mmCIF file of C-alpha atoms in Angstrom:
data_model
loop_
_atom_site.group_PDB
_atom_site.id
_atom_site.type_symbol
_atom_site.label_atom_id
_atom_site.label_comp_id
_atom_site.label_asym_id
_atom_site.label_seq_id
_atom_site.Cartn_x
_atom_site.Cartn_y
_atom_site.Cartn_z
ATOM 1 C CA UNK I 1 89.853 70.209 171.427
ATOM 2 C CA UNK I 2 89.964 73.568 169.679
ATOM 3 C CA UNK I 3 87.529 76.388 169.021
ATOM 4 C CA UNK I 4 87.855 79.749 167.332
ATOM 5 C CA UNK I 5 86.514 83.142 168.351
ATOM 6 C CA UNK I 6 87.118 86.772 167.521
ATOM 7 C CA UNK I 7 87.627 89.411 170.211
ATOM 8 C CA UNK I 8 88.146 92.915 168.897
ATOM 9 C CA UNK I 9 90.564 92.592 165.995
ATOM 10 C CA UNK I 10 92.143 89.458 167.448
ATOM 11 C CA UNK I 11 91.092 86.027 166.337
ATOM 12 C CA UNK I 12 91.680 83.347 168.965
ATOM 13 C CA UNK I 13 92.087 79.621 168.578
ATOM 14 C CA UNK I 14 91.458 77.719 171.806
ATOM 15 C CA UNK I 15 93.335 74.618 172.862
ATOM 16 C CA UNK I 16 92.513 72.416 175.845
ATOM 17 C CA UNK I 17 95.618 70.946 177.402
ATOM 18 C CA UNK I 18 95.655 68.337 180.165
ATOM 19 C CA UNK I 19 97.379 69.508 183.316
ATOM 20 C CA UNK I 20 99.527 67.500 185.735
ATOM 21 C CA UNK I 21 96.480 66.567 187.858
ATOM 22 C CA UNK I 22 94.407 65.526 184.833
ATOM 23 C CA UNK I 23 92.519 68.815 184.853
ATOM 24 C CA UNK I 24 91.852 71.028 181.855
ATOM 25 C CA UNK I 25 94.095 73.995 181.060
ATOM 26 C CA UNK I 26 92.839 76.554 178.536
ATOM 27 C CA UNK I 27 95.345 78.013 176.083
ATOM 28 C CA UNK I 28 94.192 80.797 173.764
ATOM 29 C CA UNK I 29 96.378 81.293 170.700
ATOM 30 C CA UNK I 30 96.220 84.602 168.858
ATOM 31 C CA UNK I 31 95.870 84.520 165.098
ATOM 32 C CA UNK I 32 99.115 83.952 163.264
ATOM 33 C CA UNK I 33 101.029 87.188 162.668
ATOM 34 C CA UNK I 34 101.039 88.525 159.127
ATOM 35 C CA UNK I 35 104.579 89.825 159.494
ATOM 36 C CA UNK I 36 107.380 87.849 157.889
ATOM 37 C CA UNK I 37 109.460 88.565 160.969
ATOM 38 C CA UNK I 38 109.247 85.824 163.593
ATOM 39 C CA UNK I 39 110.994 87.184 166.705
ATOM 40 C CA UNK I 40 109.721 84.336 168.893
ATOM 41 C CA UNK I 41 106.872 83.033 171.038
ATOM 42 C CA UNK I 42 105.486 84.809 174.096
ATOM 43 C CA UNK I 43 103.108 83.364 176.692
ATOM 44 C CA UNK I 44 100.919 85.843 178.592
ATOM 45 C CA UNK I 45 99.663 85.246 182.139
ATOM 46 C CA UNK I 46 96.703 87.469 183.126
ATOM 47 C CA UNK I 47 95.951 88.928 186.540
ATOM 48 C CA UNK I 48 93.395 87.862 189.142
ATOM 49 C CA UNK I 49 90.375 86.239 187.394
ATOM 50 C CA UNK I 50 91.604 87.746 184.113
ATOM 51 C CA UNK I 51 91.736 85.888 180.795
ATOM 52 C CA UNK I 52 92.526 86.423 177.130
ATOM 53 C CA UNK I 53 89.486 88.700 177.008
ATOM 54 C CA UNK I 54 90.960 91.226 179.459
ATOM 55 C CA UNK I 55 91.637 94.585 177.860
ATOM 56 C CA UNK I 56 95.295 94.742 178.900
ATOM 57 C CA UNK I 57 95.895 91.237 177.496
ATOM 58 C CA UNK I 58 94.272 92.039 174.154
ATOM 59 C CA UNK I 59 96.180 95.318 173.978
ATOM 60 C CA UNK I 60 99.583 93.654 174.342
ATOM 61 C CA UNK I 61 98.545 90.755 172.097
ATOM 62 C CA UNK I 62 97.582 93.136 169.305
ATOM 63 C CA UNK I 63 100.921 94.923 169.479
ATOM 64 C CA UNK I 64 102.928 91.715 169.753
ATOM 65 C CA UNK I 65 101.274 89.994 166.776
ATOM 66 C CA UNK I 66 101.830 93.081 164.623
ATOM 67 C CA UNK I 67 105.529 92.697 165.383
ATOM 68 C CA UNK I 68 105.419 89.025 164.382
ATOM 69 C CA UNK I 69 105.365 87.338 167.805
ATOM 70 C CA UNK I 70 103.385 84.138 168.252
ATOM 71 C CA UNK I 71 101.184 84.830 171.293
ATOM 72 C CA UNK I 72 99.495 82.330 173.587
ATOM 73 C CA UNK I 73 97.526 83.181 176.725
ATOM 74 C CA UNK I 74 97.675 80.782 179.658
ATOM 75 C CA UNK I 75 94.291 81.225 181.340
ATOM 76 C CA UNK I 76 94.182 80.308 185.029
ATOM 77 C CA UNK I 77 91.950 77.368 185.936
ATOM 78 C CA UNK I 78 88.261 78.190 185.757
ATOM 79 C CA UNK I 79 88.493 81.863 184.754
ATOM 80 C CA UNK I 80 87.186 81.358 181.211
ATOM 81 C CA UNK I 81 83.402 81.615 181.271
ATOM 82 C CA UNK I 82 81.682 78.582 179.851
ATOM 83 C CA UNK I 83 84.626 76.283 180.543
ATOM 84 C CA UNK I 84 84.030 74.209 183.647
ATOM 85 C CA UNK I 85 86.663 72.825 185.989
ATOM 86 C CA UNK I 86 87.188 69.120 185.425
ATOM 87 C CA UNK I 87 89.113 68.553 188.662
ATOM 88 C CA UNK I 88 88.833 70.310 192.055
ATOM 89 C CA UNK I 89 91.943 72.400 191.363
ATOM 90 C CA UNK I 90 91.869 76.172 191.012
ATOM 91 C CA UNK I 91 94.598 78.802 190.992
ATOM 92 C CA UNK I 92 96.348 80.720 193.734
ATOM 93 C CA UNK I 93 99.242 83.186 193.899
ATOM 94 C CA UNK I 94 101.823 80.462 194.410
ATOM 95 C CA UNK I 95 100.399 77.762 192.129
ATOM 96 C CA UNK I 96 103.008 77.136 189.425
ATOM 97 C CA UNK I 97 102.217 73.590 188.255
ATOM 98 C CA UNK I 98 100.283 74.733 185.176
ATOM 99 C CA UNK I 99 102.959 77.255 184.194
ATOM 100 C CA UNK I 100 105.603 74.565 184.445
ATOM 101 C CA UNK I 101 103.556 72.119 182.362
ATOM 102 C CA UNK I 102 102.783 74.674 179.651
ATOM 103 C CA UNK I 103 106.390 75.875 179.424
ATOM 104 C CA UNK I 104 107.472 72.266 178.938
ATOM 105 C CA UNK I 105 104.823 71.864 176.244
ATOM 106 C CA UNK I 106 105.954 75.004 174.401
ATOM 107 C CA UNK I 107 109.565 73.908 174.713
ATOM 108 C CA UNK I 108 108.751 70.577 173.084
ATOM 109 C CA UNK I 109 106.897 72.287 170.265
ATOM 110 C CA UNK I 110 109.781 74.630 169.550
ATOM 111 C CA UNK I 111 112.372 71.865 169.495
ATOM 112 C CA UNK I 112 113.571 70.233 166.255
ATOM 113 C CA UNK I 113 111.834 66.987 167.208
ATOM 114 C CA UNK I 114 108.061 66.990 166.800
ATOM 115 C CA UNK I 115 106.181 66.450 170.076
ATOM 116 C CA UNK I 116 103.844 63.474 170.249
ATOM 117 C CA UNK I 117 101.491 65.505 172.476
ATOM 118 C CA UNK I 118 100.012 67.385 169.527
ATOM 119 C CA UNK I 119 98.702 64.545 167.401
ATOM 120 C CA UNK I 120 94.930 65.055 167.245
ATOM 121 C CA UNK I 121 94.317 68.689 168.193
ATOM 122 C CA UNK I 122 93.871 71.246 165.354
ATOM 123 C CA UNK I 123 95.267 74.084 167.468
ATOM 124 C CA UNK I 124 98.195 71.954 168.546
ATOM 125 C CA UNK I 125 98.912 71.026 164.922
ATOM 126 C CA UNK I 126 98.800 74.648 163.773
ATOM 127 C CA UNK I 127 101.090 75.755 166.584
ATOM 128 C CA UNK I 128 103.309 72.692 166.514
ATOM 129 C CA UNK I 129 106.492 74.363 165.269
ATOM 130 C CA UNK I 130 106.943 77.432 167.442
ATOM 131 C CA UNK I 131 109.690 79.978 166.825
ATOM 132 C CA UNK I 132 112.276 80.499 169.526
ATOM 133 C CA UNK I 133 113.038 82.213 171.808
ATOM 134 C CA UNK I 134 110.270 81.452 174.297
ATOM 135 C CA UNK I 135 109.409 84.407 176.541
ATOM 136 C CA UNK I 136 106.708 85.348 179.045
ATOM 137 C CA UNK I 137 104.853 88.392 180.334
ATOM 138 C CA UNK I 138 102.821 88.266 183.542
ATOM 139 C CA UNK I 139 100.309 90.807 184.811
ATOM 140 C CA UNK I 140 99.596 91.464 188.514
ATOM 141 C CA UNK I 141 98.784 88.094 190.137
ATOM 142 C CA UNK I 142 99.972 86.385 186.943
ATOM 143 C CA UNK I 143 103.269 88.250 187.361
ATOM 144 C CA UNK I 144 103.611 86.887 190.891
ATOM 145 C CA UNK I 145 102.932 83.332 189.709
ATOM 146 C CA UNK I 146 105.398 83.722 186.815
ATOM 147 C CA UNK I 147 108.069 85.076 189.158
ATOM 148 C CA UNK I 148 107.556 82.205 191.609
ATOM 149 C CA UNK I 149 107.939 79.722 188.754
ATOM 150 C CA UNK I 150 111.101 81.370 187.425
ATOM 151 C CA UNK I 151 112.698 81.391 190.864
ATOM 152 C CA UNK I 152 111.815 77.740 191.429
ATOM 153 C CA UNK I 153 113.091 76.585 188.034
ATOM 154 C CA UNK I 154 116.247 78.676 187.861
ATOM 155 C CA UNK I 155 118.328 77.767 184.818
ATOM 156 C CA UNK I 156 116.049 74.844 183.966
ATOM 157 C CA UNK I 157 113.292 77.045 182.512
ATOM 158 C CA UNK I 158 113.044 77.004 178.701
ATOM 159 C CA UNK I 159 112.150 80.717 178.803
ATOM 160 C CA UNK I 160 114.785 83.179 177.628
ATOM 161 C CA UNK I 161 113.367 86.357 179.162
ATOM 162 C CA UNK I 162 110.379 87.507 181.189
ATOM 163 C CA UNK I 163 108.540 90.673 182.169
ATOM 164 C CA UNK I 164 106.417 91.153 185.285
ATOM 165 C CA UNK I 165 103.972 94.059 185.142
ATOM 166 C CA UNK I 166 102.574 95.283 188.495
ATOM 167 C CA UNK I 167 103.852 92.255 190.416
ATOM 168 C CA UNK I 168 102.688 92.390 194.065
ATOM 169 C CA UNK I 169 105.917 90.659 195.237
ATOM 170 C CA UNK I 170 105.038 90.727 198.974
ATOM 171 C CA UNK I 171 101.467 89.501 199.464
ATOM 172 C CA UNK I 172 101.433 90.279 203.178
ATOM 173 C CA UNK I 173 102.362 93.907 202.581
ATOM 174 C CA UNK I 174 99.900 94.225 199.692
ATOM 175 C CA UNK I 175 97.097 92.711 201.796
ATOM 176 C CA UNK I 176 97.773 95.239 204.536
ATOM 177 C CA UNK I 177 97.752 98.031 201.950
ATOM 178 C CA UNK I 178 94.488 96.804 200.423
ATOM 179 C CA UNK I 179 92.905 96.893 203.867
ATOM 180 C CA UNK I 180 94.108 100.372 204.828
ATOM 181 C CA UNK I 181 94.528 102.551 201.722
ATOM 182 C CA UNK I 182 91.224 104.426 201.158
ATOM 183 C CA UNK I 183 91.063 103.885 197.378
ATOM 184 C CA UNK I 184 92.146 100.247 197.514
ATOM 185 C CA UNK I 185 89.871 99.493 200.469
ATOM 186 C CA UNK I 186 86.729 101.061 199.003
ATOM 187 C CA UNK I 187 87.130 100.316 195.291
ATOM 188 C CA UNK I 188 89.631 97.661 194.282
ATOM 189 C CA UNK I 189 89.379 95.263 197.213
ATOM 190 C CA UNK I 190 85.589 94.746 197.150
ATOM 191 C CA UNK I 191 85.536 94.677 193.337
ATOM 192 C CA UNK I 192 88.208 91.980 193.104
ATOM 193 C CA UNK I 193 86.600 90.072 195.969
ATOM 194 C CA UNK I 194 83.290 90.096 194.083
ATOM 195 C CA UNK I 195 85.057 88.616 191.043
ATOM 196 C CA UNK I 196 86.453 85.845 193.226
ATOM 197 C CA UNK I 197 83.054 85.120 194.777
ATOM 198 C CA UNK I 198 81.549 84.935 191.299
ATOM 199 C CA UNK I 199 84.315 82.545 190.245
ATOM 200 C CA UNK I 200 83.688 80.365 193.300
ATOM 201 C CA UNK I 201 79.928 80.283 192.817
ATOM 202 C CA UNK I 202 80.435 78.964 189.258
ATOM 203 C CA UNK I 203 82.761 76.161 190.334
ATOM 204 C CA UNK I 204 81.635 75.492 193.881
ATOM 205 C CA UNK I 205 80.231 72.026 193.275
ATOM 206 C CA UNK I 206 83.435 70.785 191.647
ATOM 207 C CA UNK I 207 85.718 72.385 194.241
ATOM 208 C CA UNK I 208 83.741 70.765 197.054
ATOM 209 C CA UNK I 209 85.010 67.406 195.814
ATOM 210 C CA UNK I 210 88.534 68.301 196.946
ATOM 211 C CA UNK I 211 89.503 66.088 199.825
ATOM 212 C CA UNK I 212 92.424 64.973 201.956
ATOM 213 C CA UNK I 213 92.457 61.330 203.033
ATOM 214 C CA UNK I 214 88.729 61.071 202.502
ATOM 215 C CA UNK I 215 87.834 64.283 204.359
ATOM 216 C CA UNK I 216 86.491 67.270 202.375
ATOM 217 C CA UNK I 217 88.791 70.285 202.325
ATOM 218 C CA UNK I 218 85.898 72.698 201.936
ATOM 219 C CA UNK I 219 83.270 72.445 204.664
ATOM 220 C CA UNK I 220 79.884 74.151 204.779
ATOM 221 C CA UNK I 221 81.496 76.803 206.963
ATOM 222 C CA UNK I 222 84.125 77.504 204.299
ATOM 223 C CA UNK I 223 81.519 77.707 201.540
ATOM 224 C CA UNK I 224 79.330 80.094 203.511
ATOM 225 C CA UNK I 225 82.321 82.315 204.290
ATOM 226 C CA UNK I 226 83.439 82.286 200.663
ATOM 227 C CA UNK I 227 80.060 83.312 199.263
ATOM 228 C CA UNK I 228 79.836 86.204 201.722
ATOM 229 C CA UNK I 229 83.450 87.407 201.357
ATOM 230 C CA UNK I 230 83.788 91.173 200.916
ATOM 231 C CA UNK I 231 87.579 91.309 200.748
ATOM 232 C CA UNK I 232 90.305 89.305 199.015
ATOM 233 C CA UNK I 233 91.725 88.304 202.388
ATOM 234 C CA UNK I 234 88.364 86.931 203.539
ATOM 235 C CA UNK I 235 88.044 84.885 200.345
ATOM 236 C CA UNK I 236 91.598 83.579 200.620
ATOM 237 C CA UNK I 237 90.962 82.539 204.210
ATOM 238 C CA UNK I 238 87.753 80.728 203.261
ATOM 239 C CA UNK I 239 88.902 79.008 200.055
ATOM 240 C CA UNK I 240 92.622 79.184 199.282
ATOM 241 C CA UNK I 241 93.822 78.247 202.765
ATOM 242 C CA UNK I 242 91.872 74.956 202.995
ATOM 243 C CA UNK I 243 92.193 73.977 199.320
ATOM 244 C CA UNK I 244 95.961 74.446 199.258
ATOM 245 C CA UNK I 245 96.422 73.161 202.815
ATOM 246 C CA UNK I 246 97.872 76.288 204.384
ATOM 247 C CA UNK I 247 97.759 76.776 208.151
ATOM 248 C CA UNK I 248 96.171 80.219 207.828
ATOM 249 C CA UNK I 249 96.009 83.156 205.445
ATOM 250 C CA UNK I 250 99.259 84.670 206.749
ATOM 251 C CA UNK I 251 101.045 81.394 206.023
ATOM 252 C CA UNK I 252 99.630 81.485 202.482
ATOM 253 C CA UNK I 253 100.768 85.054 201.881
ATOM 254 C CA UNK I 254 104.279 84.348 203.146
ATOM 255 C CA UNK I 255 104.621 81.140 201.161
ATOM 256 C CA UNK I 256 103.209 82.461 197.874
ATOM 257 C CA UNK I 257 104.998 85.833 197.788
ATOM 258 C CA UNK I 258 107.286 85.875 194.773
ATOM 259 C CA UNK I 259 109.761 88.029 196.690
ATOM 260 C CA UNK I 260 111.090 84.889 198.377
ATOM 261 C CA UNK I 261 111.824 83.187 195.037
ATOM 262 C CA UNK I 262 113.176 86.036 192.976
ATOM 263 C CA UNK I 263 116.855 85.488 193.772
ATOM 264 C CA UNK I 264 116.614 82.129 192.031
ATOM 265 C CA UNK I 265 115.787 83.666 188.644
ATOM 266 C CA UNK I 266 118.459 82.767 186.107
ATOM 267 C CA UNK I 267 117.163 84.604 183.020
ATOM 268 C CA UNK I 268 116.848 88.286 182.230
ATOM 269 C CA UNK I 269 113.848 89.682 184.033
ATOM 270 C CA UNK I 270 112.164 93.092 183.948
ATOM 271 C CA UNK I 271 109.676 94.308 186.558
ATOM 272 C CA UNK I 272 107.517 97.310 185.627
ATOM 273 C CA UNK I 273 105.618 99.170 188.345
ATOM 274 C CA UNK I 274 104.030 102.577 188.920
ATOM 275 C CA UNK I 275 104.422 104.695 192.051
ATOM 276 C CA UNK I 276 100.698 105.505 191.954
ATOM 277 C CA UNK I 277 99.572 101.854 191.636
ATOM 278 C CA UNK I 278 96.587 101.607 194.019
ATOM 279 C CA UNK I 279 96.848 97.800 194.263
ATOM 280 C CA UNK I 280 100.559 96.946 194.354
ATOM 281 C CA UNK I 281 102.446 100.167 195.226
ATOM 282 C CA UNK I 282 106.226 99.756 194.873
ATOM 283 C CA UNK I 283 106.821 101.540 198.203
ATOM 284 C CA UNK I 284 105.827 98.364 200.060
ATOM 285 C CA UNK I 285 108.969 96.594 198.779
ATOM 286 C CA UNK I 286 111.255 99.492 197.845
ATOM 287 C CA UNK I 287 114.245 98.392 199.913
ATOM 288 C CA UNK I 288 113.889 94.797 198.729
ATOM 289 C CA UNK I 289 113.897 95.876 195.086
ATOM 290 C CA UNK I 290 117.052 97.941 195.526
ATOM 291 C CA UNK I 291 118.827 95.065 197.252
ATOM 292 C CA UNK I 292 117.761 92.544 194.624
ATOM 293 C CA UNK I 293 119.078 94.678 191.776
ATOM 294 C CA UNK I 294 122.468 94.713 193.478
ATOM 295 C CA UNK I 295 122.435 90.989 194.247
ATOM 296 C CA UNK I 296 121.105 89.680 190.918
ATOM 297 C CA UNK I 297 122.499 91.512 187.840
ATOM 298 C CA UNK I 298 119.946 89.937 185.484
ATOM 299 C CA UNK I 299 117.047 91.689 187.268
ATOM 300 C CA UNK I 300 115.807 95.147 186.301
ATOM 301 C CA UNK I 301 113.145 97.009 188.289
ATOM 302 C CA UNK I 302 111.590 99.935 186.424
ATOM 303 C CA UNK I 303 109.287 102.320 188.283
ATOM 304 C CA UNK I 304 107.331 105.181 186.717
ATOM 305 C CA UNK I 305 105.746 108.062 188.605
ATOM 306 C CA UNK I 306 102.346 107.356 187.072
ATOM 307 C CA UNK I 307 100.718 104.381 185.407
ATOM 308 C CA UNK I 308 98.172 103.064 187.862
ATOM 309 C CA UNK I 309 97.467 99.354 187.938
ATOM 310 C CA UNK I 310 98.092 97.839 184.487
ATOM 311 C CA UNK I 311 97.496 101.215 182.838
ATOM 312 C CA UNK I 312 100.693 103.034 181.763
ATOM 313 C CA UNK I 313 98.799 105.071 179.153
ATOM 314 C CA UNK I 314 100.844 106.988 176.616
ATOM 315 C CA UNK I 315 100.252 110.652 175.822
ATOM 316 C CA UNK I 316 98.801 109.618 172.476
ATOM 317 C CA UNK I 317 96.027 107.769 174.309
ATOM 318 C CA UNK I 318 94.464 111.147 175.088
ATOM 319 C CA UNK I 319 93.758 111.499 171.377
ATOM 320 C CA UNK I 320 92.393 107.950 171.010
ATOM 321 C CA UNK I 321 90.713 107.063 174.335
ATOM 322 C CA UNK I 322 88.730 104.273 172.643
ATOM 323 C CA UNK I 323 92.000 102.481 171.842
ATOM 324 C CA UNK I 324 94.472 103.408 174.602
ATOM 325 C CA UNK I 325 98.126 102.545 174.144
ATOM 326 C CA UNK I 326 100.473 101.493 176.937
ATOM 327 C CA UNK I 327 104.155 102.300 177.047
ATOM 328 C CA UNK I 328 104.632 99.257 179.301
ATOM 329 C CA UNK I 329 103.562 97.031 176.396
ATOM 330 C CA UNK I 330 106.242 98.556 174.178
ATOM 331 C CA UNK I 331 108.852 98.264 176.921
ATOM 332 C CA UNK I 332 107.961 94.621 177.582
ATOM 333 C CA UNK I 333 108.274 93.611 173.923
ATOM 334 C CA UNK I 334 111.490 95.556 173.431
ATOM 335 C CA UNK I 335 112.960 93.961 176.534
ATOM 336 C CA UNK I 336 112.168 90.333 175.705
ATOM 337 C CA UNK I 337 113.459 90.817 172.157
ATOM 338 C CA UNK I 338 116.719 92.421 173.298
ATOM 339 C CA UNK I 339 117.212 90.067 176.262
ATOM 340 C CA UNK I 340 116.601 87.004 174.113
ATOM 341 C CA UNK I 341 119.176 88.159 171.580
ATOM 342 C CA UNK I 342 121.673 88.674 174.370
ATOM 343 C CA UNK I 343 121.022 85.164 175.709
ATOM 344 C CA UNK I 344 121.526 83.665 172.274
ATOM 345 C CA UNK I 345 124.835 85.500 172.073
ATOM 346 C CA UNK I 346 126.014 84.345 175.524
#
């Protein structure tokens, strides 16, 4: 099923794709680029509760389509307003099933043989023959999920290159930071927690159908705790832990941290962070990043002194604050183009 909408100067075509559990995955395709150049296809993975409507997603999409890239946004389950969950499955930091399914779908559509999965969907028909290479850019939580997927898949991924912007890497360390840093504790943590509570309140009735051997995973106690959560950790403890069958929230954070998967990445990978990021400061994993760069030559970790969380505003943005530009967007697109060319030459 497809729909069309316009957001800013970007025209989106929506495709509903069936996930591995039978649930509905929402793919938003940006309008076809006018450029004759076709450098490839890039899938974007937004941050926590973000979607194709997030400012940072639209900003990169606009730049990418002007360069000729075909852009598709993989929206996490349930984040798109007006689109209900069809199964009691939501997202979490370590949930990679949808990424894996969508990458396989894109791979089939970019292969010489036409995929039979696209028969009756207008969006699927329009985006049936995708240009290679296939690349990905993840933001914040989406960057963590992308990194987990890449480490799990290794050389089997159809992606040629990937960029992770503001990836938390170590969820335990980030959780501790979010609970102690004054700015993160008073501004970001309660704001993001409120977004999660709003998400849960919209999909609560469907999620309560999740069960294990006939027993509900979400009890009344979990629901009450979720609706009153004031921090991300409190929400994760109330909802993510039972739904994804973790022992406790610390088990979840250890298991879903992309830091433990990153050595398995087999493609060229760029991580972009800012020293002043109030949500995922690079200092929490500085030694790990240095060690990984030495151990895995295909990994590059770039850290700027300033940039905030998903900001990275250029100097020119001071002159056009209504349409801020991000140097991270330019770096991401340059990297996936160059890295893909190198892979094709290998």
